[in-house]
C-alpha cells in the first residue's frame, strides 16, 4: 500500500501545483484552465460510482486500479503530443479523469479494510503519500525551473506508471491469501442501503462543501503566486509546506480519532477552512502564504481522515467500495467539476473577494456536519459512548 500511495500522490504532487502553470504556459486563460481542470472531474461522477459498485462484487480492485493507472499514463502522454487546442484538451481531460480519478477510491477502500483489521495504519500510509507529494512538488519545481514546463505531463505519466506497478506488486504479495467464498463473489450488492443512513449522506454532503471551498485554491493559487513573482521552485515549496502540515496531521490522525468522534472534527475542519480562505484573501507576503499553507492540516487533512473513519465504521459492509466511490464522486469530483470553472471566473472578476465566497461554502459544510451529528445522536442513543465526545 505504501508504494501505491507514494506513486499516486507523487503524480498529484505535480498535477496540483504545476498542471495549471503548464496550461498557462501553453496560452490558456484562467477561465479555460478552470474548465480543463474541471473536465477531469466530470467523468468520475459516473465512472467512480459504477466502477466501485462493480468492485464490490469481489472484482479484484487492486488489479483494476493497476489497469486504470497504466491507461491514465497513456492519456497523460496524449497531452504532450496533441496541439494545444481547448476542445481537444477537454476531450482528453474527460478520458483521463474517468480513469485516473478512480484509482484512489479503489486503493483507499482496500487500505481502510486493512486499517480496520489492524494490518496497516491508515494515517501512516496517507502520510507516506503526502511525503511523495512534497518530494515531487519540490523536485518538480526545480526541474521545471531549469528545463521548462514541457516536462510536466511526462513526469506525471511516469508517476502513474509507478502507481500501477505498485498495484501489481501488492496483488502478487496477496495472491496466496484465501479468496472470498463463491457465494459472496456473485452476490449483487444492494446499493440502496446507502440511503438508509441519513447521517452518512449528510456527512458526505458536508465534505462536498468543504472540498468545494478548496476549488479556488487548487485552480488558481500557483498562477497567483507566479503573478506575484515567485518561481516554480518557490511554488513547489509552498505546496510542500501545505503537505508537510498534512503529513503531520495524518501521522497522528488515528490517535486523534481515538479520542474525538469524526463528525465534530468535520465541523472543526470546515470552520478552519473558512478562516484560512479569509486569511489568504489578504495575504501576499511570503510569511503569510506559508502560514496559510500550514493551515492545510486543519482545512483538509482533519476533515478527510474523519470522513474516512466515518465511512469505514458506518457504511454497509457489502458496499464499502461503492460508498467510497460515492464519496469521491459526490464530495470530490462533483464540486471540483462544477465549481472549478466558476472559481476561475470568480478569481478573474474579484481576486480578493473570491476567497470569501469559498469561506461561505466551507461554513455550509460545518452546518451540514452539525445536522449529521445531531441526527446520529438522536437516532442511536446506544452509541453515545462513541459519539458523545466533542472536541
Short mmCIF file of C-alpha atoms in Angstrom, two decimals, residues 184-381:
data_model
loop_
_atom_site.label_atom_id
_atom_site.label_comp_id
_atom_site.label_asym_id
_atom_site.label_seq_id
_atom_site.Cartn_x
_atom_site.Cartn_y
_atom_site.Cartn_z
CA UNK A 184 -20.22 -13.83 -1.85
CA UNK A 185 -18.34 -13.38 -5.12
CA UNK A 186 -21.55 -13.49 -7.17
CA UNK A 187 -23.76 -11.64 -4.69
CA UNK A 188 -25.08 -8.39 -6.08
CA UNK A 189 -24.53 -5.55 -3.58
CA UNK A 190 -27.63 -3.60 -2.58
CA UNK A 191 -26.60 -0.01 -3.29
CA UNK A 192 -29.91 1.31 -1.94
CA UNK A 193 -28.73 0.51 1.60
CA UNK A 194 -26.56 3.60 1.44
CA UNK A 195 -29.69 5.75 1.60
CA UNK A 196 -30.79 4.16 4.86
CA UNK A 197 -28.16 6.13 6.77
CA UNK A 198 -29.04 9.82 6.55
CA UNK A 199 -26.16 10.81 8.82
CA UNK A 200 -23.67 9.21 6.44
CA UNK A 201 -25.21 11.01 3.46
CA UNK A 202 -25.14 14.33 5.32
CA UNK A 203 -21.51 13.76 6.28
CA UNK A 204 -20.64 13.16 2.62
CA UNK A 205 -22.55 16.34 1.70
CA UNK A 206 -20.62 18.28 4.35
CA UNK A 207 -17.35 17.01 2.89
CA UNK A 208 -18.58 18.07 -0.55
CA UNK A 209 -18.95 21.69 0.53
CA UNK A 210 -15.58 21.74 2.27
CA UNK A 211 -13.96 20.33 -0.87
CA UNK A 212 -15.87 22.84 -2.97
CA UNK A 213 -14.33 25.64 -0.92
CA UNK A 214 -10.87 24.38 -1.96
CA UNK A 215 -11.53 24.72 -5.70
CA UNK A 216 -10.31 28.32 -5.93
CA UNK A 217 -7.12 27.43 -4.07
CA UNK A 218 -6.37 24.34 -6.19
CA UNK A 219 -7.02 26.02 -9.55
CA UNK A 220 -5.52 29.50 -9.10
CA UNK A 221 -3.03 29.53 -6.20
CA UNK A 222 0.01 28.55 -8.29
CA UNK A 223 -0.85 31.04 -11.02
CA UNK A 224 -1.45 33.76 -8.43
CA UNK A 225 1.93 33.16 -6.81
CA UNK A 226 3.59 33.20 -10.22
CA UNK A 227 1.98 36.56 -10.98
CA UNK A 228 3.43 37.87 -7.72
CA UNK A 229 6.91 36.93 -8.96
CA UNK A 230 7.51 33.58 -7.27
CA UNK A 231 9.45 30.99 -9.30
CA UNK A 232 8.36 27.40 -9.98
CA UNK A 233 10.75 26.33 -7.23
CA UNK A 234 9.07 28.65 -4.74
CA UNK A 235 5.62 27.47 -5.81
CA UNK A 236 6.70 23.86 -5.26
CA UNK A 237 7.99 24.76 -1.81
CA UNK A 238 4.71 26.47 -0.91
CA UNK A 239 2.80 23.33 -1.82
CA UNK A 240 5.32 21.24 0.09
CA UNK A 241 4.69 23.29 3.23
CA UNK A 242 0.97 22.58 2.97
CA UNK A 243 1.52 18.86 2.54
CA UNK A 244 4.11 18.75 5.32
CA UNK A 245 1.40 20.07 7.63
CA UNK A 246 -0.94 17.44 6.17
CA UNK A 247 1.61 14.69 6.86
CA UNK A 248 1.93 15.76 10.46
CA UNK A 249 -1.82 15.54 10.95
CA UNK A 250 -2.21 12.21 9.16
CA UNK A 251 0.58 10.70 11.25
CA UNK A 252 -1.45 11.38 14.40
CA UNK A 253 -4.92 11.03 12.89
CA UNK A 254 -5.65 7.57 14.32
CA UNK A 255 -4.76 8.78 17.82
CA UNK A 256 -6.89 11.90 17.36
CA UNK A 257 -9.85 9.83 16.15
CA UNK A 258 -9.45 7.51 19.12
CA UNK A 259 -10.25 10.50 21.36
CA UNK A 260 -12.61 12.56 19.19
CA UNK A 261 -15.59 11.44 17.15
CA UNK A 262 -15.44 12.10 13.38
CA UNK A 263 -18.34 14.50 12.83
CA UNK A 264 -17.22 17.15 15.35
CA UNK A 265 -13.82 17.01 13.67
CA UNK A 266 -15.50 17.70 10.33
CA UNK A 267 -17.24 20.73 11.88
CA UNK A 268 -13.95 21.99 13.26
CA UNK A 269 -12.15 21.43 9.95
CA UNK A 270 -14.75 23.32 7.92
CA UNK A 271 -14.55 26.27 10.29
CA UNK A 272 -10.75 26.25 9.91
CA UNK A 273 -11.16 26.22 6.12
CA UNK A 274 -13.35 29.32 6.30
CA UNK A 275 -10.72 31.08 8.41
CA UNK A 276 -7.97 30.01 6.01
CA UNK A 277 -9.71 31.44 2.94
CA UNK A 278 -10.48 34.70 4.70
CA UNK A 279 -6.85 34.84 5.74
CA UNK A 280 -5.45 34.11 2.26
CA UNK A 281 -7.65 36.77 0.67
CA UNK A 282 -5.36 39.43 2.12
CA UNK A 283 -2.04 37.55 2.25
CA UNK A 284 0.68 38.48 -0.21
CA UNK A 285 3.87 38.33 1.86
CA UNK A 286 5.84 35.08 1.89
CA UNK A 287 5.33 34.65 5.62
CA UNK A 288 1.54 34.95 5.22
CA UNK A 289 1.50 32.46 2.35
CA UNK A 290 3.49 29.94 4.40
CA UNK A 291 1.23 30.40 7.41
CA UNK A 292 -1.84 29.89 5.24
CA UNK A 293 -0.31 26.76 3.77
CA UNK A 294 0.29 25.35 7.25
CA UNK A 295 -3.47 25.55 7.82
CA UNK A 296 -3.92 22.83 5.19
CA UNK A 297 -3.59 20.30 8.01
CA UNK A 298 -6.80 21.60 9.55
CA UNK A 299 -8.75 22.66 6.46
CA UNK A 300 -8.20 19.37 4.58
CA UNK A 301 -6.43 16.54 6.46
CA UNK A 302 -8.67 16.83 9.52
CA UNK A 303 -11.96 16.51 7.67
CA UNK A 304 -10.70 13.88 5.19
CA UNK A 305 -9.38 11.49 7.84
CA UNK A 306 -12.56 11.96 9.87
CA UNK A 307 -14.81 11.21 6.89
CA UNK A 308 -12.74 8.14 6.01
CA UNK A 309 -13.19 6.82 9.56
CA UNK A 310 -16.91 7.59 9.46
CA UNK A 311 -17.32 5.71 6.17
CA UNK A 312 -15.25 2.79 7.44
CA UNK A 313 -17.40 2.41 10.56
CA UNK A 314 -20.87 3.21 9.17
CA UNK A 315 -21.04 2.15 5.53
CA UNK A 316 -22.75 -1.23 4.96
CA UNK A 317 -20.15 -3.96 4.64
CA UNK A 318 -21.27 -5.20 1.24
CA UNK A 319 -21.00 -1.73 -0.34
CA UNK A 320 -17.84 -0.41 1.30
CA UNK A 321 -16.05 0.21 -2.01
CA UNK A 322 -19.20 1.65 -3.56
CA UNK A 323 -19.60 4.08 -0.64
CA UNK A 324 -16.01 5.14 -1.16
CA UNK A 325 -16.80 5.71 -4.83
CA UNK A 326 -19.87 7.77 -3.95
CA UNK A 327 -17.76 9.87 -1.60
CA UNK A 328 -15.13 10.64 -4.23
CA UNK A 329 -17.77 11.16 -6.91
CA UNK A 330 -20.14 13.42 -4.97
CA UNK A 331 -17.80 15.00 -2.41
CA UNK A 332 -14.74 15.48 -4.64
CA UNK A 333 -15.45 15.10 -8.36
CA UNK A 334 -18.85 16.83 -8.43
CA UNK A 335 -17.84 20.01 -6.56
CA UNK A 336 -14.49 20.19 -8.34
CA UNK A 337 -16.12 19.60 -11.72
CA UNK A 338 -18.89 22.14 -11.22
CA UNK A 339 -17.14 24.85 -9.25
CA UNK A 340 -13.63 24.99 -10.73
CA UNK A 341 -14.69 26.89 -13.89
CA UNK A 342 -16.75 29.20 -11.67
CA UNK A 343 -13.76 29.66 -9.36
CA UNK A 344 -11.54 30.67 -12.28
CA UNK A 345 -14.11 33.23 -13.46
CA UNK A 346 -14.62 34.47 -9.91
CA UNK A 347 -10.89 34.94 -9.47
CA UNK A 348 -10.67 36.97 -12.69
CA UNK A 349 -13.50 39.29 -11.66
CA UNK A 350 -12.82 39.68 -7.91
CA UNK A 351 -9.45 38.18 -6.87
CA UNK A 352 -9.67 39.02 -3.16
CA UNK A 353 -13.43 38.68 -2.66
CA UNK A 354 -13.49 35.25 -4.28
CA UNK A 355 -11.88 33.76 -1.19
CA UNK A 356 -14.74 35.00 0.97
CA UNK A 357 -17.17 33.13 -1.28
CA UNK A 358 -15.13 29.98 -0.64
CA UNK A 359 -15.29 30.69 3.11
CA UNK A 360 -19.10 30.69 2.92
CA UNK A 361 -19.08 27.30 1.18
CA UNK A 362 -16.89 25.92 3.97
CA UNK A 363 -19.32 27.18 6.63
CA UNK A 364 -22.18 25.38 4.87
CA UNK A 365 -20.13 22.20 5.33
CA UNK A 366 -19.89 22.90 9.03
CA UNK A 367 -23.67 23.30 9.26
CA UNK A 368 -24.32 20.02 7.43
CA UNK A 369 -21.86 18.18 9.68
CA UNK A 370 -23.67 19.58 12.73
CA UNK A 371 -27.02 18.34 11.41
CA UNK A 372 -25.50 14.91 10.70
CA UNK A 373 -24.08 14.78 14.21
CA UNK A 374 -27.42 15.69 15.81
CA UNK A 375 -29.25 13.07 13.72
CA UNK A 376 -26.67 10.48 14.72
CA UNK A 377 -27.15 11.24 18.41
CA UNK A 378 -30.95 11.28 18.23
CA UNK A 379 -31.27 8.11 16.13
CA UNK A 380 -28.80 5.95 18.05
CA UNK A 381 -28.77 6.63 21.78
#
